[in-house]
């Protein structure tokens, strides 16, 4: 069995895991989760009791959740390539550190903005407060990343890493929320995000999110539906 990635739409951070899988080029399948359609399929509680994406169904039938864990699992599958640094090496430590920052500080900076967007019961002053808090947090993250990228081509140096794959998913939220002029205020980060957006793997992930039929780099073996998964899991 090939690994199956459960990815969320719209605008899921799981976008980065799709990019990572495409960069690795190893066989995998996808399962689409429409995050705005409620209720979710009851099967998903077995897949991820927190009802979050991404989750990766492994070859041994176990489920692995959280982007950090999934991306480090994918890195371990490619230890013979620059995308998979050996555990214990300086390169692995750098990857772990950058991923930890992105999935915690940078990701959570957007939380007030998503709350302002999603919570219908909020009044306008409450929304404005959340937008202001979120904007300040996102600006701090953008300043940090812009400074890093002023001195290097990729987040970890001269070669792309799975940290860049993850950033391709969450970095696009800056433009989505239209907080500021990214190209003017943080030009190095803007350049990097534009390059990531034009990467074939990111274009593939975007097409997947849009529900298009598209071919990837060779590893993508198609989608799996919840009914098919239900039958397989019940038989296991």
Short mmCIF file of C-alpha atoms in Angstrom, two decimals:
data_model
loop_
_atom_site.label_atom_id
_atom_site.label_comp_id
_atom_site.label_asym_id
_atom_site.label_seq_id
_atom_site.Cartn_x
_atom_site.Cartn_y
_atom_site.Cartn_z
CA UNK A 1 0.00 0.00 0.00
CA UNK A 2 1.21 3.49 -0.82
CA UNK A 3 0.92 6.28 1.76
CA UNK A 4 -2.27 8.33 1.53
CA UNK A 5 -2.26 12.03 2.41
CA UNK A 6 -5.50 13.55 3.69
CA UNK A 7 -5.41 17.18 2.59
CA UNK A 8 -7.83 19.98 3.44
CA UNK A 9 -9.40 22.57 1.16
CA UNK A 10 -9.67 25.47 0.88
CA UNK A 11 -6.29 26.99 1.78
CA UNK A 12 -5.09 24.08 3.91
CA UNK A 13 -1.53 24.01 5.24
CA UNK A 14 -1.53 20.44 3.87
CA UNK A 15 -0.69 22.11 0.53
CA UNK A 16 2.93 22.00 1.68
CA UNK A 17 2.81 18.24 2.24
CA UNK A 18 1.56 17.75 -1.33
CA UNK A 19 4.48 19.84 -2.59
CA UNK A 20 6.87 17.76 -0.48
CA UNK A 21 5.48 14.49 -1.87
CA UNK A 22 5.87 15.80 -5.39
CA UNK A 23 9.47 16.82 -4.74
CA UNK A 24 10.25 13.36 -3.40
CA UNK A 25 8.73 11.66 -6.44
CA UNK A 26 7.79 8.50 -4.54
CA UNK A 27 4.39 6.76 -4.98
CA UNK A 28 1.50 8.22 -2.97
CA UNK A 29 -2.24 8.82 -3.09
CA UNK A 30 -4.45 11.66 -1.90
CA UNK A 31 -7.78 11.90 -0.09
CA UNK A 32 -9.63 15.22 -0.29
CA UNK A 33 -11.27 16.74 2.80
CA UNK A 34 -13.70 19.62 2.25
CA UNK A 35 -13.09 21.49 5.49
CA UNK A 36 -16.06 23.85 5.14
CA UNK A 37 -18.59 21.07 4.58
CA UNK A 38 -20.14 20.07 7.90
CA UNK A 39 -20.40 17.52 9.30
CA UNK A 40 -17.25 15.75 8.15
CA UNK A 41 -17.45 12.09 7.26
CA UNK A 42 -17.66 10.16 10.57
CA UNK A 43 -14.76 8.00 9.40
CA UNK A 44 -12.43 10.96 9.84
CA UNK A 45 -12.67 10.72 13.62
CA UNK A 46 -10.81 7.43 13.33
CA UNK A 47 -8.29 9.01 11.00
CA UNK A 48 -7.68 12.10 13.13
CA UNK A 49 -9.73 12.56 16.33
CA UNK A 50 -8.91 16.29 16.26
CA UNK A 51 -10.57 16.64 12.84
CA UNK A 52 -7.55 18.35 11.33
CA UNK A 53 -5.50 18.00 8.18
CA UNK A 54 -3.00 16.90 7.09
CA UNK A 55 -2.89 13.28 8.15
CA UNK A 56 -0.80 10.60 6.48
CA UNK A 57 -1.96 6.99 6.32
CA UNK A 58 1.25 4.98 6.44
CA UNK A 59 2.04 1.70 4.73
CA UNK A 60 1.61 -0.19 8.01
CA UNK A 61 -1.94 1.10 8.46
CA UNK A 62 -1.07 3.65 11.15
CA UNK A 63 -2.10 7.30 10.94
CA UNK A 64 0.44 10.10 11.34
CA UNK A 65 -0.81 13.64 11.95
CA UNK A 66 0.72 17.12 12.32
CA UNK A 67 2.70 18.73 9.51
CA UNK A 68 6.00 18.60 11.39
CA UNK A 69 5.75 14.85 11.98
CA UNK A 70 4.62 14.19 8.41
CA UNK A 71 7.39 16.24 6.81
CA UNK A 72 10.09 14.64 8.96
CA UNK A 73 8.66 11.23 8.01
CA UNK A 74 8.91 12.21 4.35
CA UNK A 75 12.46 13.47 4.84
CA UNK A 76 13.42 10.08 6.29
CA UNK A 77 12.20 8.45 3.08
CA UNK A 78 14.77 10.33 1.02
CA UNK A 79 17.97 10.11 3.04
CA UNK A 80 20.01 9.63 -0.12
CA UNK A 81 18.93 13.06 -1.41
CA UNK A 82 19.41 16.64 -0.19
CA UNK A 83 15.74 16.66 0.87
CA UNK A 84 16.44 13.99 3.49
CA UNK A 85 19.34 14.97 5.75
CA UNK A 86 20.63 12.27 8.06
CA UNK A 87 19.24 12.44 11.59
CA UNK A 88 21.89 13.81 13.93
CA UNK A 89 23.53 15.91 11.23
CA UNK A 90 23.72 19.70 11.28
CA UNK A 91 21.46 19.75 8.22
CA UNK A 92 18.80 17.70 10.01
CA UNK A 93 18.93 20.00 13.03
CA UNK A 94 18.54 23.04 10.78
CA UNK A 95 15.55 21.47 9.03
CA UNK A 96 13.92 20.55 12.35
CA UNK A 97 14.48 24.04 13.73
CA UNK A 98 13.02 25.81 10.69
CA UNK A 99 10.03 23.48 10.43
CA UNK A 100 9.35 23.90 14.14
CA UNK A 101 9.31 27.67 13.72
CA UNK A 102 7.03 27.56 10.69
CA UNK A 103 4.47 25.14 12.12
CA UNK A 104 4.32 26.94 15.48
CA UNK A 105 5.11 30.67 15.45
CA UNK A 106 4.45 31.48 11.80
CA UNK A 107 1.36 29.28 11.45
CA UNK A 108 -0.20 30.51 14.69
CA UNK A 109 0.37 34.15 13.71
CA UNK A 110 -2.56 33.75 11.32
CA UNK A 111 -4.95 32.33 13.93
CA UNK A 112 -6.55 35.69 14.87
CA UNK A 113 -7.12 36.40 11.17
CA UNK A 114 -8.86 33.08 10.60
CA UNK A 115 -11.04 33.66 13.67
CA UNK A 116 -12.06 37.08 12.35
CA UNK A 117 -12.87 35.46 9.02
CA UNK A 118 -14.76 32.41 10.29
CA UNK A 119 -16.68 33.48 13.42
CA UNK A 120 -20.03 34.90 12.30
CA UNK A 121 -21.03 35.84 15.86
CA UNK A 122 -18.27 38.47 16.21
CA UNK A 123 -19.14 42.15 15.91
CA UNK A 124 -17.02 44.53 13.84
CA UNK A 125 -14.90 45.92 16.72
CA UNK A 126 -14.01 42.36 17.72
CA UNK A 127 -13.06 41.53 14.14
CA UNK A 128 -10.90 44.63 13.89
CA UNK A 129 -9.09 43.72 17.10
CA UNK A 130 -8.36 40.22 15.81
CA UNK A 131 -7.20 41.57 12.45
CA UNK A 132 -4.89 44.04 14.17
CA UNK A 133 -3.39 41.36 16.42
CA UNK A 134 -2.96 38.95 13.53
CA UNK A 135 -1.40 41.56 11.27
CA UNK A 136 1.24 42.45 13.87
CA UNK A 137 2.12 38.80 14.43
CA UNK A 138 2.33 38.06 10.71
CA UNK A 139 4.50 41.14 10.15
CA UNK A 140 6.93 39.89 12.78
CA UNK A 141 7.17 36.53 11.03
CA UNK A 142 7.60 38.14 7.64
CA UNK A 143 10.40 40.37 8.94
CA UNK A 144 12.26 37.35 10.25
CA UNK A 145 11.88 35.33 7.05
CA UNK A 146 12.67 38.33 4.84
CA UNK A 147 15.91 38.91 6.74
CA UNK A 148 16.90 35.26 6.33
CA UNK A 149 16.12 35.27 2.63
CA UNK A 150 18.12 38.44 2.04
CA UNK A 151 21.24 36.32 2.56
CA UNK A 152 20.31 33.00 0.95
CA UNK A 153 18.38 31.47 -1.91
CA UNK A 154 16.31 29.07 0.20
CA UNK A 155 15.24 28.93 3.84
CA UNK A 156 18.17 26.69 4.80
CA UNK A 157 20.78 27.98 2.41
CA UNK A 158 21.59 27.22 -1.20
CA UNK A 159 19.26 24.24 -1.71
CA UNK A 160 15.55 23.77 -1.27
CA UNK A 161 14.28 21.77 1.68
CA UNK A 162 10.99 20.46 2.98
CA UNK A 163 10.78 23.68 5.02
CA UNK A 164 10.35 25.52 1.72
CA UNK A 165 7.65 23.04 0.75
CA UNK A 166 5.72 23.83 3.93
CA UNK A 167 6.19 27.58 3.47
CA UNK A 168 4.62 27.33 0.01
CA UNK A 169 1.35 26.43 1.73
CA UNK A 170 1.23 28.86 4.65
CA UNK A 171 3.11 31.73 3.03
CA UNK A 172 0.30 32.26 0.51
CA UNK A 173 -1.97 33.27 3.40
CA UNK A 174 -0.26 36.68 3.49
CA UNK A 175 -1.73 37.63 0.12
CA UNK A 176 -5.00 35.86 0.92
CA UNK A 177 -5.63 38.14 3.90
CA UNK A 178 -4.29 41.23 2.06
CA UNK A 179 -2.57 42.59 5.15
CA UNK A 180 0.06 44.74 3.46
CA UNK A 181 2.09 45.10 0.29
CA UNK A 182 4.32 42.05 0.62
CA UNK A 183 6.43 42.93 -2.42
CA UNK A 184 7.17 46.40 -1.11
CA UNK A 185 7.57 45.65 2.60
CA UNK A 186 9.29 42.26 2.44
CA UNK A 187 10.80 41.92 -1.05
CA UNK A 188 13.06 38.94 -0.33
CA UNK A 189 10.20 36.90 1.10
CA UNK A 190 7.96 38.00 -1.77
CA UNK A 191 10.56 36.84 -4.29
CA UNK A 192 10.86 33.48 -2.57
CA UNK A 193 7.11 32.92 -2.34
CA UNK A 194 6.73 33.83 -6.02
CA UNK A 195 9.38 31.29 -6.97
CA UNK A 196 7.69 28.64 -4.84
CA UNK A 197 4.29 29.42 -6.37
CA UNK A 198 5.76 28.87 -9.84
CA UNK A 199 7.40 25.58 -8.92
CA UNK A 200 5.81 22.67 -10.84
CA UNK A 201 4.99 20.89 -7.57
CA UNK A 202 3.16 23.94 -6.22
CA UNK A 203 1.28 24.40 -9.48
CA UNK A 204 0.29 20.74 -9.23
CA UNK A 205 -0.89 21.19 -5.62
CA UNK A 206 -2.90 24.26 -6.60
CA UNK A 207 -4.57 22.35 -9.43
CA UNK A 208 -5.37 19.52 -7.02
CA UNK A 209 -6.99 21.99 -4.62
CA UNK A 210 -9.06 23.36 -7.48
CA UNK A 211 -10.36 19.87 -8.22
CA UNK A 212 -8.64 19.61 -11.59
CA UNK A 213 -7.42 16.41 -13.18
CA UNK A 214 -3.67 16.81 -13.41
CA UNK A 215 -0.51 14.73 -13.67
CA UNK A 216 2.32 15.27 -11.25
CA UNK A 217 5.99 14.40 -11.33
CA UNK A 218 5.30 10.67 -11.40
CA UNK A 219 4.58 9.68 -7.81
CA UNK A 220 0.90 10.65 -7.66
CA UNK A 221 -1.30 7.58 -8.17
CA UNK A 222 -4.69 9.24 -7.85
CA UNK A 223 -7.33 10.03 -5.26
CA UNK A 224 -8.97 7.66 -2.80
CA UNK A 225 -12.51 8.32 -1.59
CA UNK A 226 -13.84 7.85 1.92
CA UNK A 227 -16.06 4.95 0.87
CA UNK A 228 -13.08 3.10 -0.54
CA UNK A 229 -11.13 3.82 2.63
CA UNK A 230 -14.02 2.70 4.80
CA UNK A 231 -14.12 -0.66 3.06
CA UNK A 232 -10.37 -1.09 3.36
CA UNK A 233 -10.19 -0.09 7.02
CA UNK A 234 -13.11 -2.34 7.96
CA UNK A 235 -11.41 -5.26 6.21
CA UNK A 236 -8.11 -4.62 8.00
#
